[in-house]
PDB file of C-alpha atoms in Angstrom:
ATOM      1  CA  GLY A 442      38.826 -24.797  48.515  1.00 77.00           C
ATOM      2  CA  ASN A 443      42.137 -23.855  47.021  1.00 81.00           C
ATOM      3  CA  SER A 444      44.431 -21.534  48.918  1.00 87.00           C
ATOM      4  CA  VAL A 445      47.947 -20.152  48.949  1.00 92.00           C
ATOM      5  CA  THR A 446      49.966 -19.276  52.041  1.00 93.00           C
ATOM      6  CA  GLN A 447      53.235 -17.420  51.867  1.00 93.00           C
ATOM      7  CA  MET A 448      55.561 -16.083  54.494  1.00 88.00           C
ATOM      8  CA  GLU A 449      54.801 -12.691  55.910  1.00 84.00           C
ATOM      9  CA  GLY A 450      57.096  -9.841  55.208  1.00 86.00           C
ATOM     10  CA  PRO A 451      58.716  -7.578  54.978  1.00 93.00           C
ATOM     11  CA  VAL A 452      61.949  -9.365  54.277  1.00 96.00           C
ATOM     12  CA  THR A 453      65.030  -7.158  54.472  1.00 97.00           C
ATOM     13  CA  LEU A 454      68.315  -8.388  53.048  1.00 97.00           C
ATOM     14  CA  SER A 455      71.667  -6.963  52.145  1.00 97.00           C
ATOM     15  CA  GLU A 456      72.794  -7.036  48.546  1.00 97.00           C
ATOM     16  CA  GLU A 457      74.202 -10.428  47.468  1.00 97.00           C
ATOM     17  CA  ALA A 458      72.418 -12.268  50.283  1.00 98.00           C
ATOM     18  CA  PHE A 459      70.509 -15.505  49.698  1.00 98.00           C
ATOM     19  CA  LEU A 460      66.747 -15.200  49.407  1.00 97.00           C
ATOM     20  CA  THR A 461      64.041 -17.692  50.281  1.00 97.00           C
ATOM     21  CA  ILE A 462      60.351 -16.855  50.313  1.00 97.00           C
ATOM     22  CA  ASN A 463      58.235 -19.771  51.441  1.00 97.00           C
ATOM     23  CA  CYS A 464      54.972 -20.670  49.737  1.00 97.00           C
ATOM     24  CA  THR A 465      52.629 -23.578  50.408  1.00 97.00           C
ATOM     25  CA  TYR A 466      49.326 -24.352  48.801  1.00 95.00           C
ATOM     26  CA  THR A 467      46.210 -26.454  49.133  1.00 93.00           C
ATOM     27  CA  ALA A 468      44.393 -27.608  46.053  1.00 89.00           C
ATOM     28  CA  THR A 469      41.906 -30.296  45.186  1.00 82.00           C
ATOM     29  CA  GLY A 470      43.212 -30.814  41.672  1.00 79.00           C
ATOM     30  CA  TYR A 471      46.560 -30.468  39.934  1.00 82.00           C
ATOM     31  CA  PRO A 472      47.231 -26.754  39.811  1.00 89.00           C
ATOM     32  CA  SER A 473      49.860 -24.789  38.000  1.00 89.00           C
ATOM     33  CA  LEU A 474      52.004 -22.668  40.293  1.00 92.00           C
ATOM     34  CA  PHE A 475      53.399 -19.196  39.723  1.00 92.00           C
ATOM     35  CA  TRP A 476      55.458 -16.450  41.222  1.00 95.00           C
ATOM     36  CA  TYR A 477      54.559 -12.897  40.253  1.00 93.00           C
ATOM     37  CA  VAL A 478      56.487  -9.745  41.078  1.00 94.00           C
ATOM     38  CA  GLN A 479      55.023  -6.287  41.582  1.00 89.00           C
ATOM     39  CA  TYR A 480      57.260  -3.235  41.522  1.00 89.00           C
ATOM     40  CA  PRO A 481      56.054  -0.060  43.228  1.00 82.00           C
ATOM     41  CA  GLY A 482      53.074   1.501  41.482  1.00 76.00           C
ATOM     42  CA  GLU A 483      52.939  -1.144  38.782  1.00 79.00           C
ATOM     43  CA  GLY A 484      50.902  -4.188  37.879  1.00 79.00           C
ATOM     44  CA  LEU A 485      52.011  -7.771  38.246  1.00 84.00           C
ATOM     45  CA  GLN A 486      54.617  -9.444  36.100  1.00 87.00           C
ATOM     46  CA  LEU A 487      55.025 -13.160  35.786  1.00 87.00           C
ATOM     47  CA  LEU A 488      58.383 -14.157  37.249  1.00 94.00           C
ATOM     48  CA  LEU A 489      58.306 -17.917  36.791  1.00 94.00           C
ATOM     49  CA  LYS A 490      55.952 -20.853  36.634  1.00 91.00           C
ATOM     50  CA  ALA A 491      55.721 -24.639  37.004  1.00 93.00           C
ATOM     51  CA  THR A 492      52.890 -26.696  35.639  1.00 89.00           C
ATOM     52  CA  LYS A 493      53.479 -30.120  37.182  1.00 90.00           C
ATOM     53  CA  ALA A 494      55.171 -31.849  40.081  1.00 93.00           C
ATOM     54  CA  ASP A 495      58.986 -31.662  40.193  1.00 95.00           C
ATOM     55  CA  ASP A 496      59.060 -28.927  37.554  1.00 95.00           C
ATOM     56  CA  LYS A 497      61.507 -26.143  38.290  1.00 97.00           C
ATOM     57  CA  GLY A 498      60.660 -22.652  37.127  1.00 96.00           C
ATOM     58  CA  SER A 499      63.494 -20.181  36.739  1.00 96.00           C
ATOM     59  CA  ASN A 500      63.986 -16.632  35.534  1.00 95.00           C
ATOM     60  CA  LYS A 501      66.400 -13.778  36.252  1.00 95.00           C
ATOM     61  CA  GLY A 502      68.272 -15.873  38.814  1.00 97.00           C
ATOM     62  CA  PHE A 503      65.105 -16.824  40.701  1.00 98.00           C
ATOM     63  CA  GLU A 504      64.079 -20.459  41.027  1.00 98.00           C
ATOM     64  CA  ALA A 505      61.183 -22.417  42.488  1.00 98.00           C
ATOM     65  CA  THR A 506      60.461 -26.144  42.405  1.00 98.00           C
ATOM     66  CA  TYR A 507      56.944 -27.608  42.413  1.00 97.00           C
ATOM     67  CA  ARG A 508      56.969 -30.025  45.371  1.00 96.00           C
ATOM     68  CA  LYS A 509      53.785 -32.042  45.431  1.00 93.00           C
ATOM     69  CA  GLU A 510      54.785 -34.091  48.483  1.00 94.00           C
ATOM     70  CA  THR A 511      55.158 -30.974  50.620  1.00 95.00           C
ATOM     71  CA  THR A 512      52.679 -28.857  48.610  1.00 96.00           C
ATOM     72  CA  SER A 513      55.270 -26.132  48.374  1.00 97.00           C
ATOM     73  CA  PHE A 514      56.716 -23.771  45.790  1.00 97.00           C
ATOM     74  CA  HIS A 515      59.408 -21.803  47.615  1.00 98.00           C
ATOM     75  CA  LEU A 516      61.111 -18.954  45.774  1.00 98.00           C
ATOM     76  CA  GLU A 517      64.907 -18.741  45.968  1.00 98.00           C
ATOM     77  CA  LYS A 518      67.656 -16.556  44.625  1.00 98.00           C
ATOM     78  CA  GLY A 519      71.321 -17.006  45.359  1.00 97.00           C
ATOM     79  CA  SER A 520      72.361 -13.349  45.322  1.00 97.00           C
ATOM     80  CA  VAL A 521      69.801 -10.559  45.499  1.00 98.00           C
ATOM     81  CA  GLN A 522      70.246  -7.067  44.104  1.00 97.00           C
ATOM     82  CA  VAL A 523      68.760  -3.755  45.127  1.00 96.00           C
ATOM     83  CA  SER A 524      66.661  -3.869  41.959  1.00 95.00           C
ATOM     84  CA  ASP A 525      64.933  -7.016  43.285  1.00 97.00           C
ATOM     85  CA  SER A 526      63.132  -4.921  45.896  1.00 96.00           C
ATOM     86  CA  ALA A 527      59.445  -5.515  45.193  1.00 95.00           C
ATOM     87  CA  VAL A 528      56.438  -7.477  46.366  1.00 93.00           C
ATOM     88  CA  TYR A 529      56.380 -11.140  45.424  1.00 95.00           C
ATOM     89  CA  PHE A 530      53.145 -13.091  45.078  1.00 93.00           C
ATOM     90  CA  CYS A 531      52.838 -16.840  45.002  1.00 95.00           C
ATOM     91  CA  ALA A 532      49.800 -18.012  43.062  1.00 92.00           C
ATOM     92  CA  LEU A 533      48.079 -21.099  41.809  1.00 89.00           C
ATOM     93  CA  SER A 534      45.798 -21.602  38.875  1.00 85.00           C
ATOM     94  CA  ASP A 535      43.352 -24.431  38.716  1.00 76.00           C
ATOM     95  CA  GLN A 536      40.220 -25.237  36.816  1.00 65.00           C
ATOM     96  CA  GLY A 537      37.114 -25.088  38.908  1.00 58.00           C
ATOM     97  CA  THR A 538      33.443 -24.784  38.186  1.00 51.00           C
ATOM     98  CA  GLY A 539      33.978 -21.238  36.994  1.00 52.00           C
ATOM     99  CA  GLY A 540      36.838 -22.063  34.691  1.00 57.00           C
ATOM    100  CA  PHE A 541      40.473 -21.315  35.359  1.00 65.00           C
ATOM    101  CA  LYS A 542      41.024 -18.938  38.235  1.00 75.00           C
ATOM    102  CA  THR A 543      44.163 -17.643  39.838  1.00 82.00           C
ATOM    103  CA  ILE A 544      44.412 -17.481  43.612  1.00 84.00           C
ATOM    104  CA  PHE A 545      47.105 -15.323  45.129  1.00 88.00           C
ATOM    105  CA  GLY A 546      48.984 -15.453  48.368  1.00 90.00           C
ATOM    106  CA  ALA A 547      49.101 -12.332  50.502  1.00 88.00           C
ATOM    107  CA  GLY A 548      52.388 -11.173  49.013  1.00 91.00           C
ATOM    108  CA  THR A 549      55.819 -10.759  50.575  1.00 94.00           C
ATOM    109  CA  ARG A 550      57.569  -7.431  50.420  1.00 94.00           C
ATOM    110  CA  LEU A 551      61.313  -7.632  49.866  1.00 96.00           C
ATOM    111  CA  PHE A 552      63.704  -4.809  50.647  1.00 96.00           C
ATOM    112  CA  VAL A 553      67.290  -5.172  49.494  1.00 97.00           C
ATOM    113  CA  LYS A 554      69.842  -2.767  50.972  1.00 96.00           C
ATOM    114  CA  ALA A 555      73.007  -1.734  49.189  1.00 95.00           C
TER     115      ALA A 555
ATOM    116  CA  GLY B  27      54.678 -12.471  24.501  1.00 64.00           C
ATOM    117  CA  ALA B  28      51.100 -11.599  25.243  1.00 75.00           C
ATOM    118  CA  VAL B  29      50.449  -8.007  26.275  1.00 84.00           C
ATOM    119  CA  VAL B  30      47.508  -6.581  28.164  1.00 89.00           C
ATOM    120  CA  SER B  31      47.081  -2.834  28.120  1.00 92.00           C
ATOM    121  CA  GLN B  32      45.113  -1.130  30.870  1.00 93.00           C
ATOM    122  CA  HIS B  33      43.983   2.488  30.795  1.00 95.00           C
ATOM    123  CA  PRO B  34      44.046   4.868  32.563  1.00 95.00           C
ATOM    124  CA  SER B  35      46.924   4.221  34.909  1.00 91.00           C
ATOM    125  CA  ARG B  36      45.707   6.811  37.393  1.00 93.00           C
ATOM    126  CA  VAL B  37      42.410   8.586  37.813  1.00 96.00           C
ATOM    127  CA  ILE B  38      41.032  10.956  40.400  1.00 97.00           C
ATOM    128  CA  CYS B  39      37.298  11.517  40.430  1.00 96.00           C
ATOM    129  CA  LYS B  40      34.733  13.238  42.586  1.00 97.00           C
ATOM    130  CA  SER B  41      32.446  11.294  44.842  1.00 97.00           C
ATOM    131  CA  GLY B  42      29.239  10.334  43.047  1.00 97.00           C
ATOM    132  CA  THR B  43      30.708  10.204  39.551  1.00 97.00           C
ATOM    133  CA  SER B  44      31.456   7.131  37.466  1.00 97.00           C
ATOM    134  CA  VAL B  45      34.806   5.962  36.159  1.00 97.00           C
ATOM    135  CA  LYS B  46      35.519   3.568  33.299  1.00 97.00           C
ATOM    136  CA  ILE B  47      38.671   1.450  33.164  1.00 97.00           C
ATOM    137  CA  GLU B  48      39.665  -0.307  29.950  1.00 96.00           C
ATOM    138  CA  CYS B  49      41.565  -3.542  29.550  1.00 95.00           C
ATOM    139  CA  ARG B  50      42.772  -4.585  26.098  1.00 94.00           C
ATOM    140  CA  SER B  51      44.590  -7.663  24.894  1.00 91.00           C
ATOM    141  CA  LEU B  52      46.950  -6.299  22.259  1.00 90.00           C
ATOM    142  CA  ASP B  53      48.181  -9.319  20.344  1.00 83.00           C
ATOM    143  CA  PHE B  54      45.790 -12.090  21.224  1.00 85.00           C
ATOM    144  CA  GLN B  55      42.112 -12.715  21.676  1.00 87.00           C
ATOM    145  CA  ALA B  56      40.829 -13.074  25.180  1.00 86.00           C
ATOM    146  CA  THR B  57      37.448 -14.650  25.604  1.00 83.00           C
ATOM    147  CA  THR B  58      37.883 -14.342  29.342  1.00 87.00           C
ATOM    148  CA  MET B  59      39.366 -11.530  31.352  1.00 91.00           C
ATOM    149  CA  PHE B  60      39.586 -11.083  35.092  1.00 92.00           C
ATOM    150  CA  TRP B  61      39.262  -7.996  37.262  1.00 95.00           C
ATOM    151  CA  TYR B  62      41.078  -7.742  40.575  1.00 93.00           C
ATOM    152  CA  ARG B  63      41.152  -5.197  43.327  1.00 94.00           C
ATOM    153  CA  GLN B  64      44.161  -4.625  45.522  1.00 87.00           C
ATOM    154  CA  PHE B  65      44.071  -2.721  48.780  1.00 82.00           C
ATOM    155  CA  PRO B  66      47.270  -1.125  50.069  1.00 77.00           C
ATOM    156  CA  LYS B  67      49.841  -3.692  51.121  1.00 73.00           C
ATOM    157  CA  GLN B  68      47.411  -6.528  50.507  1.00 77.00           C
ATOM    158  CA  SER B  69      47.006  -9.236  47.950  1.00 81.00           C
ATOM    159  CA  LEU B  70      44.805  -9.213  44.900  1.00 85.00           C
ATOM    160  CA  MET B  71      41.172 -10.102  45.347  1.00 89.00           C
ATOM    161  CA  LEU B  72      39.288 -11.411  42.345  1.00 90.00           C
ATOM    162  CA  MET B  73      36.220  -9.272  41.728  1.00 94.00           C
ATOM    163  CA  ALA B  74      34.746 -10.803  38.620  1.00 93.00           C
ATOM    164  CA  THR B  75      35.336 -12.867  35.539  1.00 91.00           C
ATOM    165  CA  SER B  76      34.502 -11.097  32.306  1.00 89.00           C
ATOM    166  CA  ASN B  77      33.199 -13.282  29.488  1.00 86.00           C
ATOM    167  CA  GLU B  78      33.048 -12.048  25.907  1.00 86.00           C
ATOM    168  CA  GLY B  79      29.496 -11.786  24.697  1.00 84.00           C
ATOM    169  CA  SER B  80      27.881 -12.746  27.969  1.00 86.00           C
ATOM    170  CA  LYS B  81      27.345 -11.509  31.498  1.00 89.00           C
ATOM    171  CA  ALA B  82      30.234 -11.279  33.892  1.00 92.00           C
ATOM    172  CA  THR B  83      30.510 -13.655  36.805  1.00 91.00           C
ATOM    173  CA  TYR B  84      30.961 -11.813  40.084  1.00 94.00           C
ATOM    174  CA  GLU B  85      32.642 -13.129  43.189  1.00 91.00           C
ATOM    175  CA  GLN B  86      30.683 -13.272  46.391  1.00 90.00           C
ATOM    176  CA  GLY B  87      30.367  -9.906  48.054  1.00 92.00           C
ATOM    177  CA  VAL B  88      31.046  -7.841  44.927  1.00 94.00           C
ATOM    178  CA  GLU B  89      28.175  -5.550  43.941  1.00 94.00           C
ATOM    179  CA  LYS B  90      27.480  -6.081  40.262  1.00 93.00           C
ATOM    180  CA  ASP B  91      25.442  -2.878  40.025  1.00 95.00           C
ATOM    181  CA  LYS B  92      28.359  -0.970  41.478  1.00 96.00           C
ATOM    182  CA  PHE B  93      31.058  -2.498  39.318  1.00 97.00           C
ATOM    183  CA  LEU B  94      29.707  -2.831  35.808  1.00 96.00           C
ATOM    184  CA  ILE B  95      31.676  -5.068  33.487  1.00 94.00           C
ATOM    185  CA  ASN B  96      31.308  -5.150  29.731  1.00 91.00           C
ATOM    186  CA  HIS B  97      33.225  -7.510  27.456  1.00 90.00           C
ATOM    187  CA  ALA B  98      31.926  -6.518  24.039  1.00 83.00           C
ATOM    188  CA  SER B  99      34.789  -7.834  21.933  1.00 89.00           C
ATOM    189  CA  LEU B 100      37.515 -10.444  22.076  1.00 89.00           C
ATOM    190  CA  THR B 101      40.111  -7.805  22.892  1.00 91.00           C
ATOM    191  CA  LEU B 102      38.355  -5.370  25.205  1.00 93.00           C
ATOM    192  CA  SER B 103      36.806  -5.552  28.641  1.00 94.00           C
ATOM    193  CA  THR B 104      35.741  -2.503  30.641  1.00 95.00           C
ATOM    194  CA  LEU B 105      35.071  -2.005  34.324  1.00 97.00           C
ATOM    195  CA  THR B 106      32.899   0.940  35.292  1.00 97.00           C
ATOM    196  CA  VAL B 107      32.802   2.009  38.904  1.00 97.00           C
ATOM    197  CA  THR B 108      29.432   3.698  39.254  1.00 97.00           C
ATOM    198  CA  SER B 109      28.609   6.403  41.787  1.00 97.00           C
ATOM    199  CA  ALA B 110      32.099   6.158  43.201  1.00 97.00           C
ATOM    200  CA  HIS B 111      32.766   6.786  46.867  1.00 96.00           C
ATOM    201  CA  PRO B 112      36.035   7.229  48.737  1.00 95.00           C
ATOM    202  CA  GLU B 113      35.923   3.615  49.912  1.00 94.00           C
ATOM    203  CA  ASP B 114      36.139   2.569  46.253  1.00 95.00           C
ATOM    204  CA  SER B 115      39.607   4.082  46.090  1.00 95.00           C
ATOM    205  CA  SER B 116      41.922   1.220  45.276  1.00 93.00           C
ATOM    206  CA  PHE B 117      44.242  -0.318  42.720  1.00 91.00           C
ATOM    207  CA  TYR B 118      42.341  -2.218  40.041  1.00 94.00           C
ATOM    208  CA  ILE B 119      44.113  -4.742  37.826  1.00 93.00           C
ATOM    209  CA  CYS B 120      42.857  -6.771  34.902  1.00 93.00           C
ATOM    210  CA  SER B 121      44.305  -9.935  33.456  1.00 91.00           C
ATOM    211  CA  ALA B 122      43.731 -12.300  30.597  1.00 89.00           C
ATOM    212  CA  ARG B 123      44.809 -15.826  30.080  1.00 79.00           C
ATOM    213  CA  ASP B 124      47.748 -16.065  27.742  1.00 70.00           C
ATOM    214  CA  PRO B 125      46.861 -18.705  25.160  1.00 69.00           C
ATOM    215  CA  GLY B 126      50.492 -19.751  24.986  1.00 65.00           C
ATOM    216  CA  TYR B 127      50.744 -21.268  28.456  1.00 58.00           C
ATOM    217  CA  TYR B 128      48.896 -21.906  31.692  1.00 57.00           C
ATOM    218  CA  GLY B 129      49.416 -18.414  32.952  1.00 67.00           C
ATOM    219  CA  TYR B 130      47.929 -14.995  32.964  1.00 78.00           C
ATOM    220  CA  THR B 131      49.131 -11.674  31.662  1.00 83.00           C
ATOM    221  CA  PHE B 132      48.285  -8.669  33.769  1.00 86.00           C
ATOM    222  CA  GLY B 133      47.623  -5.079  32.901  1.00 89.00           C
ATOM    223  CA  SER B 134      49.672  -2.391  34.595  1.00 87.00           C
ATOM    224  CA  GLY B 135      46.821  -1.466  36.898  1.00 90.00           C
ATOM    225  CA  THR B 136      44.694   1.608  37.534  1.00 93.00           C
ATOM    226  CA  ARG B 137      45.034   3.652  40.698  1.00 92.00           C
ATOM    227  CA  LEU B 138      41.590   5.087  41.445  1.00 95.00           C
ATOM    228  CA  THR B 139      41.262   7.869  43.995  1.00 95.00           C
ATOM    229  CA  VAL B 140      37.798   9.140  44.849  1.00 96.00           C
ATOM    230  CA  VAL B 141      37.722  12.493  46.592  1.00 96.00           C
TER     231      VAL B 141
END
């Protein structure tokens, strides 16, 4: 079945450092890929998405490119801020027998120090 | 953009009582909504798919008599945790598919604590 694997955290960075959070997936079809962010005590917010191979999703300085050949969707940001501290979830959405479902990775907690 | 409102955000209840959580799509119609459960420092686990006007579809291992789901209208789905026990304490999140794109909009979550 479909699955999402992302790097374990926590990831601790200093402000203005470069961020990469790795995400790989397995899917039988052609899924859409997402990154969601969860701030403490809150629900999930969509950060960015890509719906087909070679698409690049971007938002708030974050980017991720849908790489079909490596089945990856790594999240990157050139210069992180303290306010980026949160948990980041990689996810895929694909249509199965039960309709569209979203499968989440385990989440990666990011701490950014001033 | 699409907004999903979830209520309450926090609830504390006594063991043995029932708790209802509401999930509303505010500016769009959602024929399908999803209910997730999140344990501390873990990912979201899909509990069930809520279908307007029909029975919910539960994931394997989820007790449908324990977690009652009702999707009576195109904008409202409810999750009722019946006869709650401390092990039901968790963060529950609903979502609905945004008709504008291949993505999902999530509610802000409900922190349930059973004492």
